[in-house]
Short mmCIF file of N, CA and C in Angstrom, two decimals:
data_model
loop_
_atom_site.label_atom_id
_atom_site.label_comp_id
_atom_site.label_asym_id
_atom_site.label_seq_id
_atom_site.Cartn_x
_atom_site.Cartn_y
_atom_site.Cartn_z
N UNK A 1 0.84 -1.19 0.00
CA UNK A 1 0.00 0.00 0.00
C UNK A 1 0.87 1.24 0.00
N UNK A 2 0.22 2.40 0.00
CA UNK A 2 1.13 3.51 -0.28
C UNK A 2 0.21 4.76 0.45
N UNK A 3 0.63 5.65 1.14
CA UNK A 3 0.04 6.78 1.93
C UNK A 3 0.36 8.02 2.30
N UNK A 4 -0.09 8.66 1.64
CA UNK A 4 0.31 10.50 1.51
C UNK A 4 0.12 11.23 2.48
N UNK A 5 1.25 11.19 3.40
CA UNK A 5 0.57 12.44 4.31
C UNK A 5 1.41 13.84 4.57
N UNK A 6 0.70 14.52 4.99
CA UNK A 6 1.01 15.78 4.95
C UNK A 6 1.05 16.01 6.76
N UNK A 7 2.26 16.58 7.30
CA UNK A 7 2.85 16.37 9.08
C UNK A 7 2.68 17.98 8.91
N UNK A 8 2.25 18.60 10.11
CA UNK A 8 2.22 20.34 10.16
C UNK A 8 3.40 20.31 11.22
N UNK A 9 4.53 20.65 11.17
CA UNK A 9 5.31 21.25 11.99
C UNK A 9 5.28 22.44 12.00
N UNK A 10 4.38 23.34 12.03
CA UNK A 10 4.45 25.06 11.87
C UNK A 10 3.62 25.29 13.31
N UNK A 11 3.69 24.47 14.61
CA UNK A 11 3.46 24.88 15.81
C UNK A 11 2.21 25.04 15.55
N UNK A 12 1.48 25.65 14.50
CA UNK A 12 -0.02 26.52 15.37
C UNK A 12 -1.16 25.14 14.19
N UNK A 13 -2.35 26.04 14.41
CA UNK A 13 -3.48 24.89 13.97
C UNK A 13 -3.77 25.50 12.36
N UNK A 14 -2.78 25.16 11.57
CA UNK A 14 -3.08 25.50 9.94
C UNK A 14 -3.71 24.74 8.69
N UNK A 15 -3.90 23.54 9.44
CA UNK A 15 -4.49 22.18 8.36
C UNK A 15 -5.59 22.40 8.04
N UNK A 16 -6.39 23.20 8.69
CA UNK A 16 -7.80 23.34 8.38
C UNK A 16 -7.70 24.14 6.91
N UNK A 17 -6.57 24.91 6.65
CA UNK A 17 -6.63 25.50 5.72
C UNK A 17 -5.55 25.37 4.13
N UNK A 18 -4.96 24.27 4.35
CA UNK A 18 -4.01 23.60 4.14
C UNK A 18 -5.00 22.25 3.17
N UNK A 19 -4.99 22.67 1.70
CA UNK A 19 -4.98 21.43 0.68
C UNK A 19 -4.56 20.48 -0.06
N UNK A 20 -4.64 19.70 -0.31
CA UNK A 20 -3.17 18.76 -0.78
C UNK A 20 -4.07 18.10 -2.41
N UNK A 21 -3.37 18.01 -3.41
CA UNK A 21 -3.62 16.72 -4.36
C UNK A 21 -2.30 15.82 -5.19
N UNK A 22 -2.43 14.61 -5.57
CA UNK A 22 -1.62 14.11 -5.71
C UNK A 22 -2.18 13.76 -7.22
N UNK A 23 -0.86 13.37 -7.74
CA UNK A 23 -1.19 12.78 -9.60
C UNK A 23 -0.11 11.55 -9.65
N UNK A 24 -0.48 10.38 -9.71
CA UNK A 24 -0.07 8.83 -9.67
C UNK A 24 0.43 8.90 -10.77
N UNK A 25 1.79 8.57 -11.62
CA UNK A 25 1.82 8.14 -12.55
C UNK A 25 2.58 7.24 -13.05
N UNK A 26 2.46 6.25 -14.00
CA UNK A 26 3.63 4.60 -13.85
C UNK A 26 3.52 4.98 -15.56
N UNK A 27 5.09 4.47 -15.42
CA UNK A 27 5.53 3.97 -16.59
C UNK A 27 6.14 2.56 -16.75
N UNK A 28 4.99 1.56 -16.59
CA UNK A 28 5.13 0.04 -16.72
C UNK A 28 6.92 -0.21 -17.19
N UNK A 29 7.59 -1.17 -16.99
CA UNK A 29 9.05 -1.52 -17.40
C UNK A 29 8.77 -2.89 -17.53
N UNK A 30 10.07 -3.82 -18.25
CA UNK A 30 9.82 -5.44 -18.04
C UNK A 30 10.24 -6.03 -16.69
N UNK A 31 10.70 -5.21 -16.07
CA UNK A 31 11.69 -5.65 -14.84
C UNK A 31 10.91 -4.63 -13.84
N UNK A 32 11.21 -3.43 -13.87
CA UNK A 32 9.90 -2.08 -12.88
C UNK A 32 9.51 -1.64 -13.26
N UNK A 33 8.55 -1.50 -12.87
CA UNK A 33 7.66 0.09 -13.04
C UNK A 33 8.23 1.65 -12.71
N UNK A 34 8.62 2.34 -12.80
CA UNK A 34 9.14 3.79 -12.63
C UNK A 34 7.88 4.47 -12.13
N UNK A 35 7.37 4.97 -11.22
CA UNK A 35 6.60 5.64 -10.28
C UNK A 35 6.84 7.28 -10.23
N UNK A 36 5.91 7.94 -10.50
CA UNK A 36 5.77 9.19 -10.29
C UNK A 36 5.17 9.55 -9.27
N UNK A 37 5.17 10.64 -7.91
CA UNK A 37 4.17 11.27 -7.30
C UNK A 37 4.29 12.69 -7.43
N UNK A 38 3.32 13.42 -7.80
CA UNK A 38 3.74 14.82 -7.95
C UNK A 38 2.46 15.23 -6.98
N UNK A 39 2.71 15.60 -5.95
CA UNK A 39 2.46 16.29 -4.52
C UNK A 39 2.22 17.86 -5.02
N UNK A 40 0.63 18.35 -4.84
CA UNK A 40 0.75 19.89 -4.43
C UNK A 40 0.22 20.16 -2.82
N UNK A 41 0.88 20.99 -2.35
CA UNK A 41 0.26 21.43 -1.05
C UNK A 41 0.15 23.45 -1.49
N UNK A 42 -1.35 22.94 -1.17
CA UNK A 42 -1.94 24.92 -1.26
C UNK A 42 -2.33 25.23 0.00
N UNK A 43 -1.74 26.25 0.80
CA UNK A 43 -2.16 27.07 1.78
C UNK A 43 -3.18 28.08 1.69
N UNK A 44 -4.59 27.71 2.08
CA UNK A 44 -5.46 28.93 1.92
C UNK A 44 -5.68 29.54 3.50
N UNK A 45 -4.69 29.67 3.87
CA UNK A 45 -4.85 30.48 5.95
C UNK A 45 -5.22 31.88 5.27
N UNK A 46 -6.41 32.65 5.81
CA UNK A 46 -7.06 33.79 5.40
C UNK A 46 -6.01 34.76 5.83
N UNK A 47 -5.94 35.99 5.19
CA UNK A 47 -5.06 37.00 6.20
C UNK A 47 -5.15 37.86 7.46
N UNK A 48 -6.56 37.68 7.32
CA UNK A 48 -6.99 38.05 9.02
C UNK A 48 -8.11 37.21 9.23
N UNK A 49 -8.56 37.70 10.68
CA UNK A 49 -9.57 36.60 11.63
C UNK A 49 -9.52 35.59 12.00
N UNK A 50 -7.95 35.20 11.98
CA UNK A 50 -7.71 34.10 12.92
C UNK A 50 -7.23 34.50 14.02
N UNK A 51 -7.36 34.30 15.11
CA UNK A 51 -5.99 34.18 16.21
C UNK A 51 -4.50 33.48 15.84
N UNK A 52 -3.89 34.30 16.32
CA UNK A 52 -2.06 33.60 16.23
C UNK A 52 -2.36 32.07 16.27
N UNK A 53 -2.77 31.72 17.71
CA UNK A 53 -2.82 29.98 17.87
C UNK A 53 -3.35 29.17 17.14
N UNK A 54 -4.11 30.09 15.66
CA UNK A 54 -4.20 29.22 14.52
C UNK A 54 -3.25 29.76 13.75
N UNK A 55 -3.18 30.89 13.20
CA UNK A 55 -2.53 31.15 11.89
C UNK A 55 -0.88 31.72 12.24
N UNK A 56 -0.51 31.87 13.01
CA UNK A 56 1.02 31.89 13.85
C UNK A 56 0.92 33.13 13.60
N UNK A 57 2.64 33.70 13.49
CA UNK A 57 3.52 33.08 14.11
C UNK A 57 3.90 31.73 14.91
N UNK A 58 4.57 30.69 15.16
CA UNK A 58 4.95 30.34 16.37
C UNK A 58 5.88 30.88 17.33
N UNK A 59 5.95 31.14 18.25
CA UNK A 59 7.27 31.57 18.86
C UNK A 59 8.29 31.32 18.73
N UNK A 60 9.49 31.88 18.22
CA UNK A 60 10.47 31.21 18.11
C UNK A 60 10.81 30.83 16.79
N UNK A 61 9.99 30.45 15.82
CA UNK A 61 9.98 30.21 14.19
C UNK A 61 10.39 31.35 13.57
N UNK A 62 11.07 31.17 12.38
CA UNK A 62 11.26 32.25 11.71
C UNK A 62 9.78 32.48 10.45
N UNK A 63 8.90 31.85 10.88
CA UNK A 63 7.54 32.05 9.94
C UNK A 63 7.14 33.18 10.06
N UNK A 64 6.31 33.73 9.15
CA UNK A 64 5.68 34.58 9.14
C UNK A 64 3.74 33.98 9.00
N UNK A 65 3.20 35.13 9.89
CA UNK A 65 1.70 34.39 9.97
C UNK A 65 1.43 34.26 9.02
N UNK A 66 0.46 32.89 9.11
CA UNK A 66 -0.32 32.11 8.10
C UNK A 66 0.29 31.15 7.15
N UNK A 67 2.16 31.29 7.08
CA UNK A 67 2.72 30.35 6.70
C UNK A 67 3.32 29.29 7.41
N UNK A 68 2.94 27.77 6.42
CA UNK A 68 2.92 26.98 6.70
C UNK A 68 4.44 25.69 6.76
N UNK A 69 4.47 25.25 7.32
CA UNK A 69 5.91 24.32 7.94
C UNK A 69 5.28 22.99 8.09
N UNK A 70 5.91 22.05 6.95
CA UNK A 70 5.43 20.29 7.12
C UNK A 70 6.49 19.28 6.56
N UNK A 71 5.89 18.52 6.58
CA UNK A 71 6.59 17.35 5.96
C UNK A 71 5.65 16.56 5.27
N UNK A 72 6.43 16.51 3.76
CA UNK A 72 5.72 15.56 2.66
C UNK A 72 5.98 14.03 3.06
N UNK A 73 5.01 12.93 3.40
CA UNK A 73 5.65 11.90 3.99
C UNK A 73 5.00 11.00 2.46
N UNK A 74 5.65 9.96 2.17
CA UNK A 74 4.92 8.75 1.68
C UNK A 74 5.24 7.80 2.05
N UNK A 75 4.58 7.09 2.53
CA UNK A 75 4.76 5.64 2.76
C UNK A 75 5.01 4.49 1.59
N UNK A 76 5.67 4.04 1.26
CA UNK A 76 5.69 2.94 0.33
C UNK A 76 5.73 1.25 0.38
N UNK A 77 5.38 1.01 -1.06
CA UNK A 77 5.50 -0.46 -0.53
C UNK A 77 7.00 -0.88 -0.49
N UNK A 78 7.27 -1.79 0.21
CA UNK A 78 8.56 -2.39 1.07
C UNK A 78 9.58 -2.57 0.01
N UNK A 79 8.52 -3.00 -1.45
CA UNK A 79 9.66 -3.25 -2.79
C UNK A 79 10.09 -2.34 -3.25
N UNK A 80 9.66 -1.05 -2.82
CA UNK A 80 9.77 0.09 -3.87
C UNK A 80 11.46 0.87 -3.60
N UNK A 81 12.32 1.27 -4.91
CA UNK A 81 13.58 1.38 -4.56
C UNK A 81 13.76 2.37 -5.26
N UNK A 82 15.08 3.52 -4.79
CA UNK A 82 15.18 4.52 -5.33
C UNK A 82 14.44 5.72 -5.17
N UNK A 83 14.19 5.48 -4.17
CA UNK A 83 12.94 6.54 -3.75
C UNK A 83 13.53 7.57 -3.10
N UNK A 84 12.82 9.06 -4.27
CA UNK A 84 13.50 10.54 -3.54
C UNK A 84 12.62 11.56 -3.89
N UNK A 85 12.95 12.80 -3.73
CA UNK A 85 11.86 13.75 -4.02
C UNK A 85 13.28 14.48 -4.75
N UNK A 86 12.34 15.19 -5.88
CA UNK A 86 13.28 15.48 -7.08
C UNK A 86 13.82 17.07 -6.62
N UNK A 87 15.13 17.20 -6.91
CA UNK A 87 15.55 18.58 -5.96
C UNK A 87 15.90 18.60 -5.05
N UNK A 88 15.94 17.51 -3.82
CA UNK A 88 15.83 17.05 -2.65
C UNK A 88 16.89 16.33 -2.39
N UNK A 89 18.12 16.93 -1.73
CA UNK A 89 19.51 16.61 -1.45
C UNK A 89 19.09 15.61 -0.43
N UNK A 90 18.69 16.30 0.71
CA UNK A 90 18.66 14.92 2.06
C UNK A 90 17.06 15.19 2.19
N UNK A 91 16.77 13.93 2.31
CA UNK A 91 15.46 13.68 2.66
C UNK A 91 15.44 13.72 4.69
N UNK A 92 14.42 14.64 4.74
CA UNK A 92 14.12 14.01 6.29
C UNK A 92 14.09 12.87 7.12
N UNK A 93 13.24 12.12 6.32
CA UNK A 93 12.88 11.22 6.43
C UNK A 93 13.61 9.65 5.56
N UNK A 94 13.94 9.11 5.63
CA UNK A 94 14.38 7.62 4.57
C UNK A 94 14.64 6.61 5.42
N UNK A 95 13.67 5.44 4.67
CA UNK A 95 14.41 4.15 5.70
C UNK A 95 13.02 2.82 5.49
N UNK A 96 12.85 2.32 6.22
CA UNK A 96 12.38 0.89 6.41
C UNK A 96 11.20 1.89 7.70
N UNK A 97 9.70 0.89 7.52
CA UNK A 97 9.23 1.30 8.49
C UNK A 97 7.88 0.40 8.50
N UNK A 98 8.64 -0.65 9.30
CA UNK A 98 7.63 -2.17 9.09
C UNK A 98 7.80 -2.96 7.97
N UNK A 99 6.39 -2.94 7.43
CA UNK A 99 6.42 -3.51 5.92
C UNK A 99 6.24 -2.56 5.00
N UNK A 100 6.66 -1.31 4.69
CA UNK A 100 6.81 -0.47 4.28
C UNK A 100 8.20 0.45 4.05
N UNK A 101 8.06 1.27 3.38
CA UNK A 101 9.34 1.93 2.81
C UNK A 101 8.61 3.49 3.24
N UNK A 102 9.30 4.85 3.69
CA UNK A 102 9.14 5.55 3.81
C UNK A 102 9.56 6.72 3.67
N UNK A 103 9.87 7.80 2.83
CA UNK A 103 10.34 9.05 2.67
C UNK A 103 9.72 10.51 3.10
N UNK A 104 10.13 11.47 3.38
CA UNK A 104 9.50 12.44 3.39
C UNK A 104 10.81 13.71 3.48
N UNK A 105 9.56 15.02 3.09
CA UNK A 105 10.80 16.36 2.76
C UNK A 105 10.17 17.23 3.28
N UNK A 106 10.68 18.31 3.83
CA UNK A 106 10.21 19.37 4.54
C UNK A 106 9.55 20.33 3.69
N UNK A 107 8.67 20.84 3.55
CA UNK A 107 8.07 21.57 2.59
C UNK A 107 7.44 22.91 3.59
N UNK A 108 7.53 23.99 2.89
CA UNK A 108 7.19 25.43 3.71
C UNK A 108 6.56 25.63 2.76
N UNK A 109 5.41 26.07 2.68
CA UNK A 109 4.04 26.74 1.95
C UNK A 109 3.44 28.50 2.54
N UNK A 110 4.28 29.44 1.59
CA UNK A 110 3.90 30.86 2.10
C UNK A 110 1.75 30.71 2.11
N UNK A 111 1.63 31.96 2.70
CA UNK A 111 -0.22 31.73 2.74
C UNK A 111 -0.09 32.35 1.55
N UNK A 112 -1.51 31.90 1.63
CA UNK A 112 -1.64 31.76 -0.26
C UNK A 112 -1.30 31.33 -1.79
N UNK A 113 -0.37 30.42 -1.11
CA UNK A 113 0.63 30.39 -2.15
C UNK A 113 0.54 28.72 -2.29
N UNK A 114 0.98 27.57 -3.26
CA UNK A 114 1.15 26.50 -3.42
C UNK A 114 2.52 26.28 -3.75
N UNK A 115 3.27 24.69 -3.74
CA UNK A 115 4.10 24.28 -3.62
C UNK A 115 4.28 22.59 -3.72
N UNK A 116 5.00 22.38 -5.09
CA UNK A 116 4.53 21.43 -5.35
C UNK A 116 5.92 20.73 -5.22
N UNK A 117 6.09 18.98 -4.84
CA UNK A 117 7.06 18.33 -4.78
C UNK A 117 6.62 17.07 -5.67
N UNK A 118 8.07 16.54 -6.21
CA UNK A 118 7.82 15.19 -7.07
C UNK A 118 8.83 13.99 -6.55
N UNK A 119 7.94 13.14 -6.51
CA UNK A 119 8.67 12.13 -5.83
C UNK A 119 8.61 11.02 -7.15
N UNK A 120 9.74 9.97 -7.07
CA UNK A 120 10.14 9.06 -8.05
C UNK A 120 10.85 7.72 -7.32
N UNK A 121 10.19 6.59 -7.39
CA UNK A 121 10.77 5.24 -7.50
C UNK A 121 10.22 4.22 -7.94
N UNK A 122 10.56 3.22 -7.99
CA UNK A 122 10.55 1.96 -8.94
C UNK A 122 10.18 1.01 -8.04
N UNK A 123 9.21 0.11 -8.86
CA UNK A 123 8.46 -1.04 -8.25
C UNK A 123 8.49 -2.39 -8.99
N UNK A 124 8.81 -3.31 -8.46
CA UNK A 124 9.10 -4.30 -9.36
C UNK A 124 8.04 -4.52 -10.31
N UNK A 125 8.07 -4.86 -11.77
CA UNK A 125 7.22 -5.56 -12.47
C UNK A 125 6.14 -6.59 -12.00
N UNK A 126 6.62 -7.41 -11.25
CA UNK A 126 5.22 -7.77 -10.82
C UNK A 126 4.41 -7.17 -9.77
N UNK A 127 4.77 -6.23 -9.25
CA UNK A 127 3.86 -5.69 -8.55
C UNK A 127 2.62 -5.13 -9.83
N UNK A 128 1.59 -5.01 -9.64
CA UNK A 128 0.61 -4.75 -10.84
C UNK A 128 -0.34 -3.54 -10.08
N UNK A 129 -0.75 -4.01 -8.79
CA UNK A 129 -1.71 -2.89 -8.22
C UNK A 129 -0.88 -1.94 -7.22
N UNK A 130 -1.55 -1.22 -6.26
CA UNK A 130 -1.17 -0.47 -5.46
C UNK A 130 -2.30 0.20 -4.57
N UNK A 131 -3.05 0.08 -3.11
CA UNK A 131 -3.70 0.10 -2.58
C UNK A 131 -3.14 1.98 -2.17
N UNK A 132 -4.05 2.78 -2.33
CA UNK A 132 -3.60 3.90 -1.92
C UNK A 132 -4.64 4.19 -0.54
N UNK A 133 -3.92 4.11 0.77
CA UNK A 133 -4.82 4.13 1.84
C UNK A 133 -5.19 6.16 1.97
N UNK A 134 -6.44 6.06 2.83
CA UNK A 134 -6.41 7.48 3.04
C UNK A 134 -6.10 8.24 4.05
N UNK A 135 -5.88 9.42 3.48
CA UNK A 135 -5.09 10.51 4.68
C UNK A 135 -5.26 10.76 6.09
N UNK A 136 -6.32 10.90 5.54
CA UNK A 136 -7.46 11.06 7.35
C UNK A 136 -7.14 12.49 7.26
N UNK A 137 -7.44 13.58 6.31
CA UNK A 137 -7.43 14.60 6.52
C UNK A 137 -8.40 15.35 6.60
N UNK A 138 -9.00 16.29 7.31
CA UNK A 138 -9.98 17.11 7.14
C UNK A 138 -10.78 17.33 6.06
N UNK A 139 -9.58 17.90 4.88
CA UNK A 139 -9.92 17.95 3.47
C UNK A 139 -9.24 16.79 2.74
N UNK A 140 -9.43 16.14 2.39
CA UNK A 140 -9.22 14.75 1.83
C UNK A 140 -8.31 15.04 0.42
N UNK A 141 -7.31 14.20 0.43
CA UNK A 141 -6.05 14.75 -0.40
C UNK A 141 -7.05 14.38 -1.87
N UNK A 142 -7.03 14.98 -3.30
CA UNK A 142 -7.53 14.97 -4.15
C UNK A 142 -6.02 13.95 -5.08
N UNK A 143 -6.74 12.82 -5.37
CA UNK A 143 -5.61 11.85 -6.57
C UNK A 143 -6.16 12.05 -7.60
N UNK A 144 -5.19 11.79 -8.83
CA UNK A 144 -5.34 11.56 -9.99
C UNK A 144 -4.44 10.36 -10.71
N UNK A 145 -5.14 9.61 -11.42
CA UNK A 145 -3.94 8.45 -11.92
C UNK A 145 -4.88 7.73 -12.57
N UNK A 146 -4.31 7.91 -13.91
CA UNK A 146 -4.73 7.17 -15.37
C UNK A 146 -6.29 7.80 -15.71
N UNK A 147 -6.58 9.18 -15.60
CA UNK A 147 -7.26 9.89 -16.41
C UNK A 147 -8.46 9.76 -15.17
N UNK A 148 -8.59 9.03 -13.75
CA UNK A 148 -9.15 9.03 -13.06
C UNK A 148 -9.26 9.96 -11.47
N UNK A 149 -9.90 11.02 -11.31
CA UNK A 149 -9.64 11.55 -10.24
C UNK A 149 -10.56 11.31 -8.98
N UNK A 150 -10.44 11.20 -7.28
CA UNK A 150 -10.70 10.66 -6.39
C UNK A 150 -10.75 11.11 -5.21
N UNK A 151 -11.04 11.74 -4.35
CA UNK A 151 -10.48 12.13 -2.88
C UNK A 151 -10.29 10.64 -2.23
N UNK A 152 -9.05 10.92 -1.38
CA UNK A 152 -9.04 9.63 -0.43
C UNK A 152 -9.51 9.61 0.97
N UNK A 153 -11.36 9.64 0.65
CA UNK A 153 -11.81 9.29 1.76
C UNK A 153 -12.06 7.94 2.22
N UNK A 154 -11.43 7.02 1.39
CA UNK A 154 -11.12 5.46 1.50
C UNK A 154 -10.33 5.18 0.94
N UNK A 155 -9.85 3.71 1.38
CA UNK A 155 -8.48 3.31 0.37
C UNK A 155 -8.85 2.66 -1.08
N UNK A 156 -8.15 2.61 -1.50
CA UNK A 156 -8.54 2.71 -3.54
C UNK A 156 -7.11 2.12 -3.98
N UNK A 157 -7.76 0.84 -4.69
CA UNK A 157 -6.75 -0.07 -5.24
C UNK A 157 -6.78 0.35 -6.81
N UNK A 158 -5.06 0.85 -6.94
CA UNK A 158 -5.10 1.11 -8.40
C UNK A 158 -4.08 0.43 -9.53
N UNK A 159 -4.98 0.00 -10.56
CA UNK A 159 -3.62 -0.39 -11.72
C UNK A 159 -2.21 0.00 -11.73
N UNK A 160 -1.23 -0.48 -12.23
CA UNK A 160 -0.03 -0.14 -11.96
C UNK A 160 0.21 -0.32 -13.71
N UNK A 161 -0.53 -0.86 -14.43
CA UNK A 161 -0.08 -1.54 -15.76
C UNK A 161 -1.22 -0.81 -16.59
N UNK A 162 -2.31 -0.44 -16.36
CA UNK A 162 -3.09 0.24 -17.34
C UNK A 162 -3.97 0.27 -17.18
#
């Protein structure tokens, strides 16, 4: 299975305003599959009428209110190799995590503004499907993959081959 989440390290309560969609894309191989994720995260934190303890500052952060501080996480399946986010010298995150494979990158999202990351690795050929579990987010991350689009308010088993 495979699972997109989006971690708020920006201290205050910004997810409520904080959207995410993802676009799946495979390029079948005889040996792997080559895996695309191209990750947007859009910050819509209003510019006024929040309190700080939602839209910050945090203390101590060098943020400015209403911008946002996270981590792009994916979970992967255990076969999946080569896995990085494109641009992305050191990953936060890399390693083994159960039966799963896991990466993630720090991503800062000014308010108002979007910010998109692409992630890339390879899955063996016989792997064929891929169970994409869901976020559990407020606003439910929006997928796209093979001309099909979805929120993941459940998990959704998808082709890997066509």
């Amino acid at each position: 299975s495979m699972l997109l989440s989006i971690v708020n390290r920006s201290g205050v309560k910004l997810d409520w305003f904080v959207r995410s969609a993802a676009t799946l894309t495979v390029e079948p191989g005889e040996d792997r599959h080559r895996v695309t994720v191209e990750v947007t995260v859009r910050n819509e934190a209003p510019a006024d009428g929040e309190p700080a303890y939602v839209v910050g500052p945090y203390p101590g952060t060098d943020l400015e209110r209403g911008d946002y501080l996270g981590l792009v996480t994916l979970n992967l399946p255990r076969d999946a190799v080569d896995a990085a986010f494109d641009g992305i010298d050191r990953l936060a995150v890399a390693g083994a995590d159960g039966h799963n494979r896991t990466i993630a990158a720090w991503v800062e999202v000014p308010r108002g503004e979007a910010v998109t990351l692409v992630a890339r690795f390879e899955l063996p050929a016989g792997l064929d499907a891929v169970r994409i579990e869901p976020s559990a987010r407020a606003h439910p991350t929006e997928w796209t993959h093979d001309g099909r689009t979805w929120r993941d308010r459940a998990a959704r088993t998808v082709e890997l081959t066509g």
